[in-house]
Amino acid sequence: MKKILITGALGQIGSELTMRLRKEYGENNVISSSRSAKDGSDEIVKSGPFEIIDVTNINHIANAVKKHNVDTIIHLAAILSAVGEAKTNLAWDVNMGGLYNVLEVGRETGAAIFTPSSIAAFGPSTPAKNTPQDTIQRPKTMYGVTKVAGEILCDYYYERFGVDTRGVRFPGLISYKTLPGGGTTDYAVDIYYKAIEDGKFTCPLGEDTYMDMMYMPDALDAIINLAQADPSKLKHRNAFNVTAMSFSPEDIFASIKKFMPDFTMSYDVNPTLQKIANSWPDSLDDSAAREEWGWNPKYDLDAMSKDMLEKLKVKLGK
Ligand code: NAD
Ligand code: AKB
């Protein structure tokens, strides 16, 4: 990786990944992009090169790759699960059309492509506990359909055209810098904001809903470590299961209470979100990522809660 283009760079992952990569690779070697400069914070747009790229327009991607001599595209532009269920056409156009365009530009220019899949690529017929790396994938959301199809398309471009495609299946990501973009796991971010702002939280998922989760510093390590990994060691390349923790609303509530004893939580279950969450794994087996490129997350639930609460208190001026 010498010249990196990030699509969807103003979102939850991109806003942190851009700054981390600019520190590591140099400001001018990391080109951030989004549909509009107004989608996020000024920091990303002003701290290095920025391009307007709508990923549904292949010329936007190709022009930026050629202009900046890009050798790696980290493709993050997407529509997430909850928004995707409300806007299925948009989810298909952005997630499938955008990925196809990025892969085509990779094929034409030789750029390597990193793009995340998700636990949403699994469905109710997948083994829910210790979900294997290679298993049944029959998702029940449009987001999940685009994610599993994206995994297969990335494998195809590697095998058929030699494009260096890589990716992980991220679980729910928790962070304090940029709010999540409309997913089913967003409650696990909202709960920290509400704990600090109101001292109470109404949870949209039932108390026994287990899902895999990860703190953003570990997610950034996953992207960078896999993108830098020795290709001869990679048997899977795309869609590695990665996880750092699996918890239910009761578990995250108990963790926050260790630092804020007066915090309270009640439930008002959202049936649409609950149905999606029920169709996703409870816990992933990430041994392939550990064996093939040394995946080893640093944050567990309490370490994450401590850091999130400290950082958010500063951000919210509390
Ligand atoms: P996000 O919603 O926070 O950011 C995505 C960005 O893409 C947004 O800024 C949005 O404006 C932009 N975008 C939407 N349509 C676009 C278009 N046509 N052209 C260009 N930009 C467009 O998402 P994120 O959380 O940063 O996710 C990045 C990737 O990681 C996605 O592929 C997502 O599926 C995957 N992922 C995220 C999580 C998570 O918990 N955040 C978990 C699993 C997988
Ligand atoms: C979502 O909930 O849609 C995302 C994801 C797990 O892909 N956070």
mmCIF file of C-alpha atoms and ligand atoms in Angstrom:
data_model
loop_
_atom_site.group_PDB
_atom_site.id
_atom_site.type_symbol
_atom_site.label_atom_id
_atom_site.label_comp_id
_atom_site.label_asym_id
_atom_site.label_seq_id
_atom_site.Cartn_x
_atom_site.Cartn_y
_atom_site.Cartn_z
ATOM 1 C CA MET A 1 0.000 0.000 0.000
ATOM 2 C CA LYS A 2 1.572 3.274 -1.133
ATOM 3 C CA LYS A 3 -1.333 5.381 -2.456
ATOM 4 C CA ILE A 4 -4.666 4.561 -0.865
ATOM 5 C CA LEU A 5 -8.164 5.686 -1.940
ATOM 6 C CA ILE A 6 -10.965 5.371 0.644
ATOM 7 C CA THR A 7 -14.592 5.433 -0.537
ATOM 8 C CA GLY A 8 -17.309 6.368 1.990
ATOM 9 C CA ALA A 9 -14.523 8.000 4.019
ATOM 10 C CA LEU A 10 -16.823 10.249 6.065
ATOM 11 C CA GLY A 11 -18.675 7.326 7.670
ATOM 12 C CA GLN A 12 -18.172 5.529 10.985
ATOM 13 C CA ILE A 13 -15.106 3.511 9.898
ATOM 14 C CA GLY A 14 -13.712 5.823 7.219
ATOM 15 C CA SER A 15 -13.546 8.907 9.428
ATOM 16 C CA GLU A 16 -11.161 7.079 11.808
ATOM 17 C CA LEU A 17 -9.343 4.946 9.242
ATOM 18 C CA THR A 18 -8.454 7.980 7.098
ATOM 19 C CA MET A 19 -6.738 9.762 9.993
ATOM 20 C CA ARG A 20 -4.942 6.595 11.147
ATOM 21 C CA LEU A 21 -3.645 5.826 7.630
ATOM 22 C CA ARG A 22 -2.615 9.444 7.034
ATOM 23 C CA LYS A 23 -0.423 9.213 10.149
ATOM 24 C CA GLU A 24 1.094 5.905 9.009
ATOM 25 C CA TYR A 25 1.430 6.492 5.229
ATOM 26 C CA GLY A 26 1.630 10.310 4.969
ATOM 27 C CA GLU A 27 -1.201 12.821 4.453
ATOM 28 C CA ASN A 28 -0.838 13.049 0.681
ATOM 29 C CA ASN A 29 -0.825 9.266 0.204
ATOM 30 C CA VAL A 30 -4.341 8.725 1.562
ATOM 31 C CA ILE A 31 -7.132 10.110 -0.641
ATOM 32 C CA SER A 32 -10.468 10.332 1.157
ATOM 33 C CA SER A 33 -13.742 10.536 -0.760
ATOM 34 C CA SER A 34 -17.497 10.716 -0.387
ATOM 35 C CA ARG A 35 -20.609 11.639 -2.366
ATOM 36 C CA SER A 36 -20.452 15.116 -0.876
ATOM 37 C CA ALA A 37 -17.971 17.024 1.270
ATOM 38 C CA LYS A 38 -20.893 17.826 3.597
ATOM 39 C CA ASP A 39 -21.475 14.209 4.710
ATOM 40 C CA GLY A 40 -19.068 14.465 7.638
ATOM 41 C CA SER A 41 -16.422 16.382 9.521
ATOM 42 C CA ASP A 42 -14.058 18.979 8.000
ATOM 43 C CA GLU A 43 -11.043 17.153 9.492
ATOM 44 C CA ILE A 44 -11.094 14.410 6.856
ATOM 45 C CA VAL A 45 -11.763 16.778 3.963
ATOM 46 C CA LYS A 46 -9.034 19.247 4.945
ATOM 47 C CA SER A 47 -6.241 17.053 6.344
ATOM 48 C CA GLY A 48 -5.280 15.573 2.929
ATOM 49 C CA PRO A 49 -6.565 15.006 -0.629
ATOM 50 C CA PHE A 50 -10.352 14.654 -0.925
ATOM 51 C CA GLU A 51 -12.402 13.677 -4.002
ATOM 52 C CA ILE A 52 -16.135 13.659 -4.644
ATOM 53 C CA ILE A 53 -16.890 10.030 -5.512
ATOM 54 C CA ASP A 54 -20.367 8.571 -5.890
ATOM 55 C CA VAL A 55 -19.495 4.875 -6.114
ATOM 56 C CA THR A 56 -22.459 4.208 -8.405
ATOM 57 C CA ASN A 57 -20.551 6.256 -11.032
ATOM 58 C CA ILE A 58 -17.559 4.231 -12.288
ATOM 59 C CA ASN A 59 -15.944 7.306 -13.874
ATOM 60 C CA HIS A 60 -15.686 9.031 -10.483
ATOM 61 C CA ILE A 61 -13.704 6.046 -9.143
ATOM 62 C CA ALA A 62 -11.553 5.516 -12.257
ATOM 63 C CA ASN A 63 -10.660 9.212 -12.573
ATOM 64 C CA ALA A 64 -9.542 9.471 -8.931
ATOM 65 C CA VAL A 65 -7.482 6.250 -9.166
ATOM 66 C CA LYS A 66 -5.694 7.495 -12.296
ATOM 67 C CA LYS A 67 -5.260 11.090 -11.050
ATOM 68 C CA HIS A 68 -3.595 9.997 -7.791
ATOM 69 C CA ASN A 69 -1.859 6.832 -9.058
ATOM 70 C CA VAL A 70 -3.771 4.778 -6.466
ATOM 71 C CA ASP A 71 -2.555 1.195 -5.805
ATOM 72 C CA THR A 72 -5.096 0.241 -3.083
ATOM 73 C CA ILE A 73 -8.821 1.042 -2.787
ATOM 74 C CA ILE A 74 -10.427 0.608 0.648
ATOM 75 C CA HIS A 75 -14.079 0.482 -0.304
ATOM 76 C CA LEU A 76 -16.343 1.520 2.582
ATOM 77 C CA ALA A 77 -19.275 3.278 0.837
ATOM 78 C CA ALA A 78 -22.404 1.259 1.617
ATOM 79 C CA ILE A 79 -25.969 1.270 2.951
ATOM 80 C CA LEU A 80 -26.227 -0.632 6.274
ATOM 81 C CA SER A 81 -28.865 -3.100 7.477
ATOM 82 C CA ALA A 82 -31.655 -0.988 9.004
ATOM 83 C CA VAL A 83 -31.571 1.677 6.264
ATOM 84 C CA GLY A 84 -31.173 -1.106 3.678
ATOM 85 C CA GLU A 85 -34.415 -2.783 4.797
ATOM 86 C CA ALA A 86 -36.255 0.563 4.461
ATOM 87 C CA LYS A 87 -34.604 1.421 1.104
ATOM 88 C CA THR A 88 -33.954 -1.902 -0.641
ATOM 89 C CA ASN A 89 -33.386 -0.382 -4.118
ATOM 90 C CA LEU A 90 -30.799 2.034 -2.770
ATOM 91 C CA ALA A 91 -29.046 -0.769 -0.848
ATOM 92 C CA TRP A 92 -28.818 -2.891 -3.999
ATOM 93 C CA ASP A 93 -27.614 0.013 -6.194
ATOM 94 C CA VAL A 94 -24.956 1.275 -3.770
ATOM 95 C CA ASN A 95 -23.761 -2.028 -2.314
ATOM 96 C CA MET A 96 -23.740 -4.150 -5.479
ATOM 97 C CA GLY A 97 -23.288 -1.426 -8.127
ATOM 98 C CA GLY A 98 -20.615 0.343 -6.075
ATOM 99 C CA LEU A 99 -18.627 -2.840 -5.415
ATOM 100 C CA TYR A 100 -18.871 -3.956 -9.054
ATOM 101 C CA ASN A 101 -17.532 -0.550 -10.188
ATOM 102 C CA VAL A 102 -14.661 -0.665 -7.675
ATOM 103 C CA LEU A 103 -13.720 -4.211 -8.738
ATOM 104 C CA GLU A 104 -13.826 -3.222 -12.418
ATOM 105 C CA VAL A 105 -11.479 -0.297 -11.719
ATOM 106 C CA GLY A 106 -9.224 -2.747 -9.834
ATOM 107 C CA ARG A 107 -9.236 -5.067 -12.852
ATOM 108 C CA GLU A 108 -8.361 -2.227 -15.259
ATOM 109 C CA THR A 109 -5.696 -0.508 -13.159
ATOM 110 C CA GLY A 110 -4.217 -3.337 -11.047
ATOM 111 C CA ALA A 111 -5.270 -1.647 -7.769
ATOM 112 C CA ALA A 112 -5.799 -3.973 -4.790
ATOM 113 C CA ILE A 113 -9.282 -3.859 -3.218
ATOM 114 C CA PHE A 114 -10.160 -4.172 0.477
ATOM 115 C CA THR A 115 -13.870 -4.197 1.352
ATOM 116 C CA PRO A 116 -15.652 -5.306 4.536
ATOM 117 C CA SER A 117 -18.416 -7.869 4.614
ATOM 118 C CA SER A 118 -20.518 -8.288 7.756
ATOM 119 C CA ILE A 119 -22.093 -10.774 10.163
ATOM 120 C CA ALA A 120 -25.193 -9.848 8.100
ATOM 121 C CA ALA A 121 -23.914 -12.233 5.401
ATOM 122 C CA PHE A 122 -25.252 -15.052 7.621
ATOM 123 C CA GLY A 123 -28.897 -15.946 8.212
ATOM 124 C CA PRO A 124 -31.226 -17.999 10.429
ATOM 125 C CA SER A 125 -30.085 -21.335 8.929
ATOM 126 C CA THR A 126 -26.413 -20.591 9.803
ATOM 127 C CA PRO A 127 -25.154 -22.265 13.009
ATOM 128 C CA ALA A 128 -25.629 -19.394 15.497
ATOM 129 C CA LYS A 129 -22.982 -20.306 18.061
ATOM 130 C CA ASN A 130 -19.275 -20.318 17.214
ATOM 131 C CA THR A 131 -20.325 -19.727 13.584
ATOM 132 C CA PRO A 132 -17.704 -21.395 11.348
ATOM 133 C CA GLN A 133 -15.668 -19.523 8.721
ATOM 134 C CA ASP A 134 -17.145 -21.621 5.921
ATOM 135 C CA THR A 135 -20.832 -22.405 6.498
ATOM 136 C CA ILE A 136 -24.427 -21.906 5.299
ATOM 137 C CA GLN A 137 -25.139 -18.328 4.151
ATOM 138 C CA ARG A 138 -28.786 -17.581 3.455
ATOM 139 C CA PRO A 139 -29.320 -14.022 4.800
ATOM 140 C CA LYS A 140 -32.854 -12.584 5.128
ATOM 141 C CA THR A 141 -32.089 -8.871 4.604
ATOM 142 C CA MET A 142 -31.254 -6.944 1.426
ATOM 143 C CA TYR A 143 -28.057 -5.763 3.164
ATOM 144 C CA GLY A 144 -27.117 -9.385 3.890
ATOM 145 C CA VAL A 145 -27.902 -10.443 0.316
ATOM 146 C CA THR A 146 -25.552 -7.739 -1.000
ATOM 147 C CA LYS A 147 -22.875 -8.743 1.524
ATOM 148 C CA VAL A 148 -22.835 -12.445 0.656
ATOM 149 C CA ALA A 149 -22.983 -11.654 -3.069
ATOM 150 C CA GLY A 150 -20.124 -9.170 -2.537
ATOM 151 C CA GLU A 151 -17.981 -11.829 -0.846
ATOM 152 C CA ILE A 152 -18.502 -14.180 -3.802
ATOM 153 C CA LEU A 153 -17.857 -11.390 -6.347
ATOM 154 C CA CYS A 154 -14.555 -10.492 -4.628
ATOM 155 C CA ASP A 155 -13.481 -14.172 -4.716
ATOM 156 C CA TYR A 156 -14.416 -14.249 -8.410
ATOM 157 C CA TYR A 157 -12.360 -11.169 -9.309
ATOM 158 C CA TYR A 158 -9.326 -12.655 -7.516
ATOM 159 C CA GLU A 159 -9.629 -16.090 -9.106
ATOM 160 C CA ARG A 160 -10.670 -14.993 -12.605
ATOM 161 C CA PHE A 161 -8.795 -11.692 -13.062
ATOM 162 C CA GLY A 162 -6.060 -11.793 -10.399
ATOM 163 C CA VAL A 163 -7.348 -8.687 -8.582
ATOM 164 C CA ASP A 164 -5.850 -8.640 -5.050
ATOM 165 C CA THR A 165 -9.149 -8.638 -3.123
ATOM 166 C CA ARG A 166 -9.265 -8.950 0.674
ATOM 167 C CA GLY A 167 -11.904 -8.462 3.369
ATOM 168 C CA VAL A 168 -13.299 -9.306 6.788
ATOM 169 C CA ARG A 169 -16.798 -9.987 8.094
ATOM 170 C CA PHE A 170 -17.115 -7.236 10.671
ATOM 171 C CA PRO A 171 -19.449 -7.597 13.645
ATOM 172 C CA GLY A 172 -21.160 -4.496 15.140
ATOM 173 C CA LEU A 173 -18.575 -1.726 15.520
ATOM 174 C CA ILE A 174 -18.558 0.597 18.511
ATOM 175 C CA SER A 175 -16.898 4.015 18.395
ATOM 176 C CA TYR A 176 -17.236 7.571 19.693
ATOM 177 C CA LYS A 177 -15.983 9.719 16.817
ATOM 178 C CA THR A 178 -18.675 9.341 14.120
ATOM 179 C CA LEU A 179 -22.171 7.965 14.686
ATOM 180 C CA PRO A 180 -23.043 4.667 12.957
ATOM 181 C CA GLY A 181 -24.843 4.846 9.618
ATOM 182 C CA GLY A 182 -28.146 3.041 10.336
ATOM 183 C CA GLY A 183 -27.535 -0.572 11.359
ATOM 184 C CA THR A 184 -29.016 -3.163 13.712
ATOM 185 C CA THR A 185 -26.044 -3.065 16.115
ATOM 186 C CA ASP A 186 -26.263 0.747 16.551
ATOM 187 C CA TYR A 187 -27.904 0.314 19.991
ATOM 188 C CA ALA A 188 -24.491 -0.662 21.359
ATOM 189 C CA VAL A 189 -23.203 2.825 20.462
ATOM 190 C CA ASP A 190 -26.375 4.737 21.438
ATOM 191 C CA ILE A 191 -26.320 3.206 24.914
ATOM 192 C CA TYR A 192 -23.046 4.991 25.784
ATOM 193 C CA TYR A 193 -24.345 8.380 24.555
ATOM 194 C CA LYS A 194 -27.603 7.969 26.514
ATOM 195 C CA ALA A 195 -25.751 6.807 29.649
ATOM 196 C CA ILE A 196 -23.800 10.068 29.675
ATOM 197 C CA GLU A 197 -26.521 12.437 28.401
ATOM 198 C CA ASP A 198 -29.599 11.068 30.244
ATOM 199 C CA GLY A 199 -28.418 8.419 32.732
ATOM 200 C CA LYS A 200 -30.977 6.006 31.192
ATOM 201 C CA PHE A 201 -31.479 4.051 27.971
ATOM 202 C CA THR A 202 -34.444 2.418 26.232
ATOM 203 C CA CYS A 203 -33.144 -0.652 24.422
ATOM 204 C CA PRO A 204 -34.716 -1.548 21.019
ATOM 205 C CA LEU A 205 -33.577 -5.209 21.243
ATOM 206 C CA GLY A 206 -34.642 -7.892 23.720
ATOM 207 C CA GLU A 207 -32.485 -8.797 26.698
ATOM 208 C CA ASP A 208 -31.302 -12.173 25.340
ATOM 209 C CA THR A 209 -30.155 -10.870 21.944
ATOM 210 C CA TYR A 210 -26.500 -11.875 21.557
ATOM 211 C CA MET A 211 -24.396 -10.451 18.713
ATOM 212 C CA ASP A 212 -20.677 -10.143 18.014
ATOM 213 C CA MET A 213 -19.157 -6.703 18.536
ATOM 214 C CA MET A 214 -15.796 -4.920 18.300
ATOM 215 C CA TYR A 215 -14.271 -1.607 19.414
ATOM 216 C CA MET A 216 -13.075 0.629 16.556
ATOM 217 C CA PRO A 217 -9.309 0.523 17.335
ATOM 218 C CA ASP A 218 -9.410 -3.267 16.833
ATOM 219 C CA ALA A 219 -11.430 -2.852 13.607
ATOM 220 C CA LEU A 220 -8.803 -0.466 12.197
ATOM 221 C CA ASP A 221 -6.070 -2.976 13.112
ATOM 222 C CA ALA A 222 -8.029 -5.710 11.313
ATOM 223 C CA ILE A 223 -8.187 -3.680 8.082
ATOM 224 C CA ILE A 224 -4.529 -2.617 8.162
ATOM 225 C CA ASN A 225 -3.129 -5.988 9.251
ATOM 226 C CA LEU A 226 -5.046 -7.958 6.620
ATOM 227 C CA ALA A 227 -4.253 -5.401 3.885
ATOM 228 C CA GLN A 228 -0.546 -5.709 4.787
ATOM 229 C CA ALA A 229 -0.570 -9.525 5.247
ATOM 230 C CA ASP A 230 1.692 -11.847 3.273
ATOM 231 C CA PRO A 231 -0.590 -13.065 0.415
ATOM 232 C CA SER A 232 1.045 -16.506 0.391
ATOM 233 C CA LYS A 233 -0.392 -17.137 3.891
ATOM 234 C CA LEU A 234 -4.002 -16.266 2.923
ATOM 235 C CA LYS A 235 -6.237 -19.238 2.164
ATOM 236 C CA HIS A 236 -9.526 -17.318 2.396
ATOM 237 C CA ARG A 237 -8.591 -13.740 1.301
ATOM 238 C CA ASN A 238 -12.154 -12.368 1.466
ATOM 239 C CA ALA A 239 -14.704 -12.426 4.249
ATOM 240 C CA PHE A 240 -12.644 -13.562 7.245
ATOM 241 C CA ASN A 241 -14.771 -13.950 10.394
ATOM 242 C CA VAL A 242 -13.401 -11.476 12.976
ATOM 243 C CA THR A 243 -14.786 -10.755 16.424
ATOM 244 C CA ALA A 244 -13.672 -9.295 19.733
ATOM 245 C CA MET A 245 -16.648 -10.030 22.006
ATOM 246 C CA SER A 246 -20.220 -11.324 22.001
ATOM 247 C CA PHE A 247 -22.745 -9.709 24.344
ATOM 248 C CA SER A 248 -26.431 -9.105 24.994
ATOM 249 C CA PRO A 249 -28.066 -5.795 26.065
ATOM 250 C CA GLU A 250 -27.962 -7.048 29.683
ATOM 251 C CA ASP A 251 -24.181 -7.591 29.431
ATOM 252 C CA ILE A 252 -23.387 -4.120 28.050
ATOM 253 C CA PHE A 253 -25.750 -2.550 30.602
ATOM 254 C CA ALA A 254 -23.910 -4.359 33.430
ATOM 255 C CA SER A 255 -20.550 -3.247 32.035
ATOM 256 C CA ILE A 256 -21.588 0.442 31.899
ATOM 257 C CA LYS A 257 -23.017 0.193 35.422
ATOM 258 C CA LYS A 258 -19.536 -0.721 36.711
ATOM 259 C CA PHE A 259 -18.447 2.824 35.751
ATOM 260 C CA MET A 260 -21.830 4.605 36.210
ATOM 261 C CA PRO A 261 -23.691 2.821 39.084
ATOM 262 C CA ASP A 262 -26.869 4.976 38.727
ATOM 263 C CA PHE A 263 -27.411 4.102 35.041
ATOM 264 C CA THR A 264 -30.807 2.462 34.277
ATOM 265 C CA MET A 265 -32.187 0.607 31.231
ATOM 266 C CA SER A 266 -35.674 -0.384 30.043
ATOM 267 C CA TYR A 267 -36.877 -2.169 26.889
ATOM 268 C CA ASP A 268 -39.094 -1.125 23.960
ATOM 269 C CA VAL A 269 -38.382 -3.798 21.358
ATOM 270 C CA ASN A 270 -38.407 -2.725 17.696
ATOM 271 C CA PRO A 271 -39.763 -5.807 15.809
ATOM 272 C CA THR A 272 -37.934 -4.991 12.552
ATOM 273 C CA LEU A 273 -34.547 -4.680 14.254
ATOM 274 C CA GLN A 274 -35.240 -7.704 16.476
ATOM 275 C CA LYS A 275 -36.014 -9.887 13.452
ATOM 276 C CA ILE A 276 -32.735 -8.872 11.800
ATOM 277 C CA ALA A 277 -30.718 -9.401 14.997
ATOM 278 C CA ASN A 278 -32.303 -12.846 15.534
ATOM 279 C CA SER A 279 -31.165 -13.901 12.055
ATOM 280 C CA TRP A 280 -27.490 -13.086 12.770
ATOM 281 C CA PRO A 281 -24.973 -15.264 14.666
ATOM 282 C CA ASP A 282 -24.618 -15.100 18.457
ATOM 283 C CA SER A 283 -20.845 -15.627 18.306
ATOM 284 C CA LEU A 284 -18.289 -16.165 15.516
ATOM 285 C CA ASP A 285 -15.367 -18.572 15.212
ATOM 286 C CA ASP A 286 -12.520 -16.307 14.035
ATOM 287 C CA SER A 287 -9.747 -18.928 14.105
ATOM 288 C CA ALA A 288 -9.017 -18.656 10.345
ATOM 289 C CA ALA A 289 -8.175 -14.926 10.747
ATOM 290 C CA ARG A 290 -6.006 -15.720 13.792
ATOM 291 C CA GLU A 291 -4.127 -18.460 11.917
ATOM 292 C CA GLU A 292 -3.762 -16.837 8.481
ATOM 293 C CA TRP A 293 -2.829 -13.240 9.396
ATOM 294 C CA GLY A 294 -2.458 -13.045 13.172
ATOM 295 C CA TRP A 295 -5.811 -11.472 14.150
ATOM 296 C CA ASN A 296 -5.720 -10.708 17.889
ATOM 297 C CA PRO A 297 -8.118 -8.037 19.254
ATOM 298 C CA LYS A 298 -7.112 -5.973 22.303
ATOM 299 C CA TYR A 299 -10.418 -4.716 23.756
ATOM 300 C CA ASP A 300 -12.937 -6.775 25.741
ATOM 301 C CA LEU A 301 -16.311 -5.388 26.896
ATOM 302 C CA ASP A 302 -15.132 -3.669 30.098
ATOM 303 C CA ALA A 303 -11.971 -2.215 28.519
ATOM 304 C CA MET A 304 -14.169 -0.816 25.728
ATOM 305 C CA SER A 305 -16.762 0.604 28.159
ATOM 306 C CA LYS A 306 -14.064 2.368 30.191
ATOM 307 C CA ASP A 307 -12.487 3.955 27.105
ATOM 308 C CA MET A 308 -15.822 4.829 25.406
ATOM 309 C CA LEU A 309 -17.169 6.553 28.522
ATOM 310 C CA GLU A 310 -13.937 8.502 29.087
ATOM 311 C CA LYS A 311 -13.699 9.661 25.455
ATOM 312 C CA LEU A 312 -17.423 10.451 25.107
ATOM 313 C CA LYS A 313 -17.464 12.531 28.310
ATOM 314 C CA VAL A 314 -14.743 14.731 26.779
ATOM 315 C CA LYS A 315 -16.562 14.890 23.403
ATOM 316 C CA LEU A 316 -19.928 15.786 24.985
ATOM 317 C CA GLY A 317 -18.372 18.218 27.485
ATOM 318 C CA LYS A 318 -19.739 16.265 30.529
HETATM 319 P P1 NAD B 1 -21.337 4.307 7.296
HETATM 320 O O1 NAD B 1 -22.772 4.225 6.936
HETATM 321 O O2 NAD B 1 -20.969 4.951 8.575
HETATM 322 O O3 NAD B 1 -20.507 5.008 6.133
HETATM 323 C C1 NAD B 1 -20.734 4.728 4.795
HETATM 324 C C2 NAD B 1 -20.536 6.006 4.009
HETATM 325 O O4 NAD B 1 -20.841 5.732 2.637
HETATM 326 C C3 NAD B 1 -21.433 7.163 4.470
HETATM 327 O O5 NAD B 1 -20.638 8.293 4.779
HETATM 328 C C4 NAD B 1 -22.322 7.422 3.243
HETATM 329 O O6 NAD B 1 -22.599 8.796 3.066
HETATM 330 C C5 NAD B 1 -21.449 6.896 2.117
HETATM 331 N N1 NAD B 1 -22.189 6.560 0.900
HETATM 332 C C6 NAD B 1 -23.452 6.071 0.790
HETATM 333 N N2 NAD B 1 -23.774 5.963 -0.520
HETATM 334 C C7 NAD B 1 -22.693 6.364 -1.220
HETATM 335 C C8 NAD B 1 -22.421 6.461 -2.606
HETATM 336 N N3 NAD B 1 -23.323 6.156 -3.554
HETATM 337 N N4 NAD B 1 -21.192 6.900 -2.994
HETATM 338 C C9 NAD B 1 -20.270 7.234 -2.061
HETATM 339 N N5 NAD B 1 -20.486 7.199 -0.747
HETATM 340 C C10 NAD B 1 -21.685 6.751 -0.326
HETATM 341 O O7 NAD B 1 -20.758 2.819 7.224
HETATM 342 P P2 NAD B 1 -19.500 2.212 7.990
HETATM 343 O O8 NAD B 1 -19.987 1.740 9.294
HETATM 344 O O9 NAD B 1 -18.351 3.129 7.932
HETATM 345 O O10 NAD B 1 -19.281 0.914 7.099
HETATM 346 C C11 NAD B 1 -18.261 0.800 6.123
HETATM 347 C C12 NAD B 1 -18.283 -0.622 5.573
HETATM 348 O O11 NAD B 1 -18.102 -1.548 6.652
HETATM 349 C C13 NAD B 1 -19.611 -1.014 4.900
HETATM 350 O O12 NAD B 1 -19.345 -1.872 3.824
HETATM 351 C C14 NAD B 1 -20.340 -1.788 5.976
HETATM 352 O O13 NAD B 1 -21.249 -2.709 5.438
HETATM 353 C C15 NAD B 1 -19.180 -2.478 6.655
HETATM 354 N N6 NAD B 1 -19.514 -2.885 8.020
HETATM 355 C C16 NAD B 1 -19.713 -1.954 9.007
HETATM 356 C C17 NAD B 1 -20.061 -2.369 10.284
HETATM 357 C C18 NAD B 1 -20.309 -1.388 11.393
HETATM 358 O O14 NAD B 1 -20.767 -1.807 12.488
HETATM 359 N N7 NAD B 1 -20.015 -0.088 11.223
HETATM 360 C C19 NAD B 1 -20.185 -3.741 10.561
HETATM 361 C C20 NAD B 1 -20.004 -4.668 9.532
HETATM 362 C C21 NAD B 1 -19.634 -4.220 8.262
HETATM 363 C C1 AKB B 2 -25.375 -3.246 10.884
HETATM 364 O O1 AKB B 2 -25.907 -3.431 12.001
HETATM 365 O O2 AKB B 2 -25.999 -3.135 9.826
HETATM 366 C C2 AKB B 2 -23.879 -3.203 10.837
HETATM 367 C C3 AKB B 2 -23.331 -4.559 10.542
HETATM 368 C C4 AKB B 2 -23.142 -5.528 11.627
HETATM 369 O O3 AKB B 2 -23.076 -4.871 9.400
HETATM 370 N N1 AKB B 2 -23.379 -2.657 12.063
#
